[in-house]
Amino acid sequence: MRVRQHSGRAEGSAKHNDRSFTLPIQKEYLARLKENPLLDEAERKKLWNDICDKQNIDATNINPDLIECNYYWDWRRGESQGGGFEECEKLFYEKNYSADLERKNAAYLEKGHPERVRTIDQVLKNKKTAPEEVIISVGKMGDKLQWELINDLFISYYLALTKWNREHGNHMHILDMTIHAEEDGIPHLHMRRTWDYVDKQGNRVLNQNKALELAGVELPNSDKPINRYNNRKMTFDAMMRDKWISICEEKGLKIEKEPREHKRSLSVKEYKLEKDIANSKIIKKSVADFFTKAVPSARVFLKDKPSQTEILQAISNLKTAGEQFVKDVEPALPVNTKAPEDDNLKKALKDWNSMNRLEREAEEAKAYLKEVRI
């Protein structure tokens, strides 16, 4: 079993983490569920996906039955029911970093550089000063881990992290934290935080490297200059990954420690783009395979007087090719793909899968044969 720890700045989304983007879906889902309380698990999931399609919101990777298992916490409210993370983050920035921002803006204006003046919203979104997001998890899909154990592991990690922070100057500030239990895949923890220090004027300044230096974190190689491949964050991340492994082992899990070949983690946008490209290739290949199988059979209907055997065999071949096409292409379709006239393409393919149209054509073919040949 392996552990995962990934962090990045200007990545992730507070709205994604607090699930505020799903609130319209949840509202309609609960209302519809109240009307149909006897739906089974598959029917509930279908209802959720249908509402996602209707509202054009990409949330079909969520299991509505497990939403209640999610955990939400932010610096202002403590535990909550989700939502409001963006407001909490902005409030923290305004409360703690406005003084330093005003000082810098005044200096820019005095030196004749109004183009360098920034707002607190710009500081929140800037790659160098945005909240850092950390994601941790253990195991992979299919691993049978009890929810109570997973929750205990995440809490232990949080307690170890905050204990280290208290002992090293409180330069790290956790803004919000979420445990997602209802997504496809495995439960995972999202944590968003800032790093800062207090300057000589008493202002809090956002600066990860300075904060880690004051916390006593060394460079991986003290003989070399600070750069992308030699910085204190690397030392800190390695330390916390080892701590995460030891926490899992203390709870009885066997963890693989040998590192795999390094591959840069993809951002959310990069991951979705890569997935879209892969799905596009699948769809193109599926369409090509379908026409390769379907065209020879379709040509039967262009003959002057096809035999009954030829027509029935052609219909059977088309039906088989259509079923295979649906099976191949449907998983690769975008969630909210719409066909002309607002028809859902996935629904159209499912209708095709039922083969009602081809069955009607078979009956029409038989009628034709009876009329012209028998």
PDB file of N, CA and C in Angstrom, residues 20-56:
ATOM      1  N   SER A  20     -19.507  23.750  -2.256  1.00  0.00           N
ATOM      2  CA  SER A  20     -20.550  24.747  -2.497  1.00  0.00           C
ATOM      3  C   SER A  20     -21.084  24.659  -3.925  1.00  0.00           C
ATOM      4  N   PHE A  21     -20.254  24.185  -4.852  1.00  0.00           N
ATOM      5  CA  PHE A  21     -20.701  24.092  -6.244  1.00  0.00           C
ATOM      6  C   PHE A  21     -21.764  23.006  -6.443  1.00  0.00           C
ATOM      7  N   THR A  22     -21.891  22.089  -5.470  1.00  0.00           N
ATOM      8  CA  THR A  22     -22.893  21.029  -5.596  1.00  0.00           C
ATOM      9  C   THR A  22     -24.185  21.347  -4.855  1.00  0.00           C
ATOM     10  N   LEU A  23     -24.252  22.482  -4.155  1.00  0.00           N
ATOM     11  CA  LEU A  23     -25.434  22.783  -3.347  1.00  0.00           C
ATOM     12  C   LEU A  23     -26.725  22.823  -4.166  1.00  0.00           C
ATOM     13  N   PRO A  24     -26.733  23.411  -5.392  1.00  0.00           N
ATOM     14  CA  PRO A  24     -27.975  23.367  -6.187  1.00  0.00           C
ATOM     15  C   PRO A  24     -28.386  21.936  -6.536  1.00  0.00           C
ATOM     16  N   ILE A  25     -27.388  21.075  -6.796  1.00  0.00           N
ATOM     17  CA  ILE A  25     -27.704  19.671  -7.101  1.00  0.00           C
ATOM     18  C   ILE A  25     -28.278  18.987  -5.868  1.00  0.00           C
ATOM     19  N   GLN A  26     -27.626  19.196  -4.725  1.00  0.00           N
ATOM     20  CA  GLN A  26     -28.085  18.562  -3.492  1.00  0.00           C
ATOM     21  C   GLN A  26     -29.510  18.977  -3.157  1.00  0.00           C
ATOM     22  N   LYS A  27     -29.840  20.251  -3.368  1.00  0.00           N
ATOM     23  CA  LYS A  27     -31.174  20.748  -3.045  1.00  0.00           C
ATOM     24  C   LYS A  27     -32.230  20.034  -3.880  1.00  0.00           C
ATOM     25  N   GLU A  28     -32.005  19.938  -5.196  1.00  0.00           N
ATOM     26  CA  GLU A  28     -32.976  19.260  -6.059  1.00  0.00           C
ATOM     27  C   GLU A  28     -32.994  17.760  -5.801  1.00  0.00           C
ATOM     28  N   TYR A  29     -31.802  17.192  -5.555  1.00  0.00           N
ATOM     29  CA  TYR A  29     -31.708  15.746  -5.295  1.00  0.00           C
ATOM     30  C   TYR A  29     -32.515  15.355  -4.059  1.00  0.00           C
ATOM     31  N   LEU A  30     -32.365  16.097  -2.984  1.00  0.00           N
ATOM     32  CA  LEU A  30     -33.081  15.776  -1.748  1.00  0.00           C
ATOM     33  C   LEU A  30     -34.585  15.944  -1.919  1.00  0.00           C
ATOM     34  N   ALA A  31     -34.988  16.959  -2.693  1.00  0.00           N
ATOM     35  CA  ALA A  31     -36.419  17.155  -2.945  1.00  0.00           C
ATOM     36  C   ALA A  31     -36.991  16.000  -3.753  1.00  0.00           C
ATOM     37  N   ARG A  32     -36.248  15.578  -4.778  1.00  0.00           N
ATOM     38  CA  ARG A  32     -36.713  14.454  -5.611  1.00  0.00           C
ATOM     39  C   ARG A  32     -36.697  13.154  -4.826  1.00  0.00           C
ATOM     40  N   LEU A  33     -35.708  13.008  -3.949  1.00  0.00           N
ATOM     41  CA  LEU A  33     -35.599  11.793  -3.149  1.00  0.00           C
ATOM     42  C   LEU A  33     -36.746  11.713  -2.149  1.00  0.00           C
ATOM     43  N   LYS A  34     -37.185  12.860  -1.667  1.00  0.00           N
ATOM     44  CA  LYS A  34     -38.321  12.884  -0.737  1.00  0.00           C
ATOM     45  C   LYS A  34     -39.586  12.387  -1.428  1.00  0.00           C
ATOM     46  N   GLU A  35     -39.691  12.674  -2.722  1.00  0.00           N
ATOM     47  CA  GLU A  35     -40.844  12.206  -3.490  1.00  0.00           C
ATOM     48  C   GLU A  35     -40.753  10.726  -3.812  1.00  0.00           C
ATOM     49  N   ASN A  36     -39.505  10.203  -3.881  1.00  0.00           N
ATOM     50  CA  ASN A  36     -39.287   8.791  -4.234  1.00  0.00           C
ATOM     51  C   ASN A  36     -38.336   8.146  -3.224  1.00  0.00           C
ATOM     52  N   PRO A  37     -38.772   7.946  -1.987  1.00  0.00           N
ATOM     53  CA  PRO A  37     -37.875   7.467  -0.931  1.00  0.00           C
ATOM     54  C   PRO A  37     -37.431   6.019  -1.072  1.00  0.00           C
ATOM     55  N   LEU A  38     -38.058   5.248  -1.967  1.00  0.00           N
ATOM     56  CA  LEU A  38     -37.750   3.821  -2.083  1.00  0.00           C
ATOM     57  C   LEU A  38     -36.768   3.500  -3.203  1.00  0.00           C
ATOM     58  N   LEU A  39     -36.115   4.526  -3.769  1.00  0.00           N
ATOM     59  CA  LEU A  39     -35.143   4.278  -4.833  1.00  0.00           C
ATOM     60  C   LEU A  39     -33.966   3.470  -4.289  1.00  0.00           C
ATOM     61  N   ASP A  40     -33.472   2.505  -5.079  1.00  0.00           N
ATOM     62  CA  ASP A  40     -32.305   1.743  -4.650  1.00  0.00           C
ATOM     63  C   ASP A  40     -31.029   2.523  -4.973  1.00  0.00           C
ATOM     64  N   GLU A  41     -29.872   1.947  -4.642  1.00  0.00           N
ATOM     65  CA  GLU A  41     -28.607   2.664  -4.792  1.00  0.00           C
ATOM     66  C   GLU A  41     -28.350   3.087  -6.237  1.00  0.00           C
ATOM     67  N   ALA A  42     -28.564   2.168  -7.186  1.00  0.00           N
ATOM     68  CA  ALA A  42     -28.331   2.484  -8.602  1.00  0.00           C
ATOM     69  C   ALA A  42     -29.277   3.572  -9.078  1.00  0.00           C
ATOM     70  N   GLU A  43     -30.516   3.525  -8.636  1.00  0.00           N
ATOM     71  CA  GLU A  43     -31.498   4.536  -9.045  1.00  0.00           C
ATOM     72  C   GLU A  43     -31.172   5.900  -8.443  1.00  0.00           C
ATOM     73  N   ARG A  44     -30.677   5.910  -7.200  1.00  0.00           N
ATOM     74  CA  ARG A  44     -30.279   7.179  -6.588  1.00  0.00           C
ATOM     75  C   ARG A  44     -29.098   7.807  -7.324  1.00  0.00           C
ATOM     76  N   LYS A  45     -28.131   6.968  -7.704  1.00  0.00           N
ATOM     77  CA  LYS A  45     -26.979   7.472  -8.446  1.00  0.00           C
ATOM     78  C   LYS A  45     -27.405   8.013  -9.808  1.00  0.00           C
ATOM     79  N   LYS A  46     -28.333   7.320 -10.462  1.00  0.00           N
ATOM     80  CA  LYS A  46     -28.836   7.783 -11.763  1.00  0.00           C
ATOM     81  C   LYS A  46     -29.561   9.119 -11.602  1.00  0.00           C
ATOM     82  N   LEU A  47     -30.338   9.247 -10.526  1.00  0.00           N
ATOM     83  CA  LEU A  47     -31.044  10.501 -10.268  1.00  0.00           C
ATOM     84  C   LEU A  47     -30.039  11.636 -10.083  1.00  0.00           C
ATOM     85  N   TRP A  48     -28.990  11.387  -9.314  1.00  0.00           N
ATOM     86  CA  TRP A  48     -27.950  12.407  -9.100  1.00  0.00           C
ATOM     87  C   TRP A  48     -27.303  12.812 -10.413  1.00  0.00           C
ATOM     88  N   ASN A  49     -26.918  11.826 -11.228  1.00  0.00           N
ATOM     89  CA  ASN A  49     -26.267  12.120 -12.510  1.00  0.00           C
ATOM     90  C   ASN A  49     -27.190  12.881 -13.450  1.00  0.00           C
ATOM     91  N   ASP A  50     -28.474  12.526 -13.455  1.00  0.00           N
ATOM     92  CA  ASP A  50     -29.441  13.226 -14.315  1.00  0.00           C
ATOM     93  C   ASP A  50     -29.560  14.695 -13.903  1.00  0.00           C
ATOM     94  N   ILE A  51     -29.543  14.960 -12.610  1.00  0.00           N
ATOM     95  CA  ILE A  51     -29.627  16.348 -12.132  1.00  0.00           C
ATOM     96  C   ILE A  51     -28.351  17.108 -12.502  1.00  0.00           C
ATOM     97  N   CYS A  52     -27.188  16.430 -12.405  1.00  0.00           N
ATOM     98  CA  CYS A  52     -25.922  17.058 -12.830  1.00  0.00           C
ATOM     99  C   CYS A  52     -25.987  17.461 -14.291  1.00  0.00           C
ATOM    100  N   ASP A  53     -26.484  16.561 -15.139  1.00  0.00           N
ATOM    101  CA  ASP A  53     -26.614  16.862 -16.566  1.00  0.00           C
ATOM    102  C   ASP A  53     -27.575  18.023 -16.793  1.00  0.00           C
ATOM    103  N   LYS A  54     -28.688  17.991 -16.082  1.00  0.00           N
ATOM    104  CA  LYS A  54     -29.710  19.032 -16.239  1.00  0.00           C
ATOM    105  C   LYS A  54     -29.171  20.399 -15.861  1.00  0.00           C
ATOM    106  N   GLN A  55     -28.411  20.461 -14.750  1.00  0.00           N
ATOM    107  CA  GLN A  55     -27.883  21.738 -14.270  1.00  0.00           C
ATOM    108  C   GLN A  55     -26.524  22.077 -14.870  1.00  0.00           C
ATOM    109  N   ASN A  56     -26.016  21.183 -15.732  1.00  0.00           N
ATOM    110  CA  ASN A  56     -24.741  21.416 -16.409  1.00  0.00           C
ATOM    111  C   ASN A  56     -23.604  21.637 -15.412  1.00  0.00           C
TER     112      ASN A  56
END
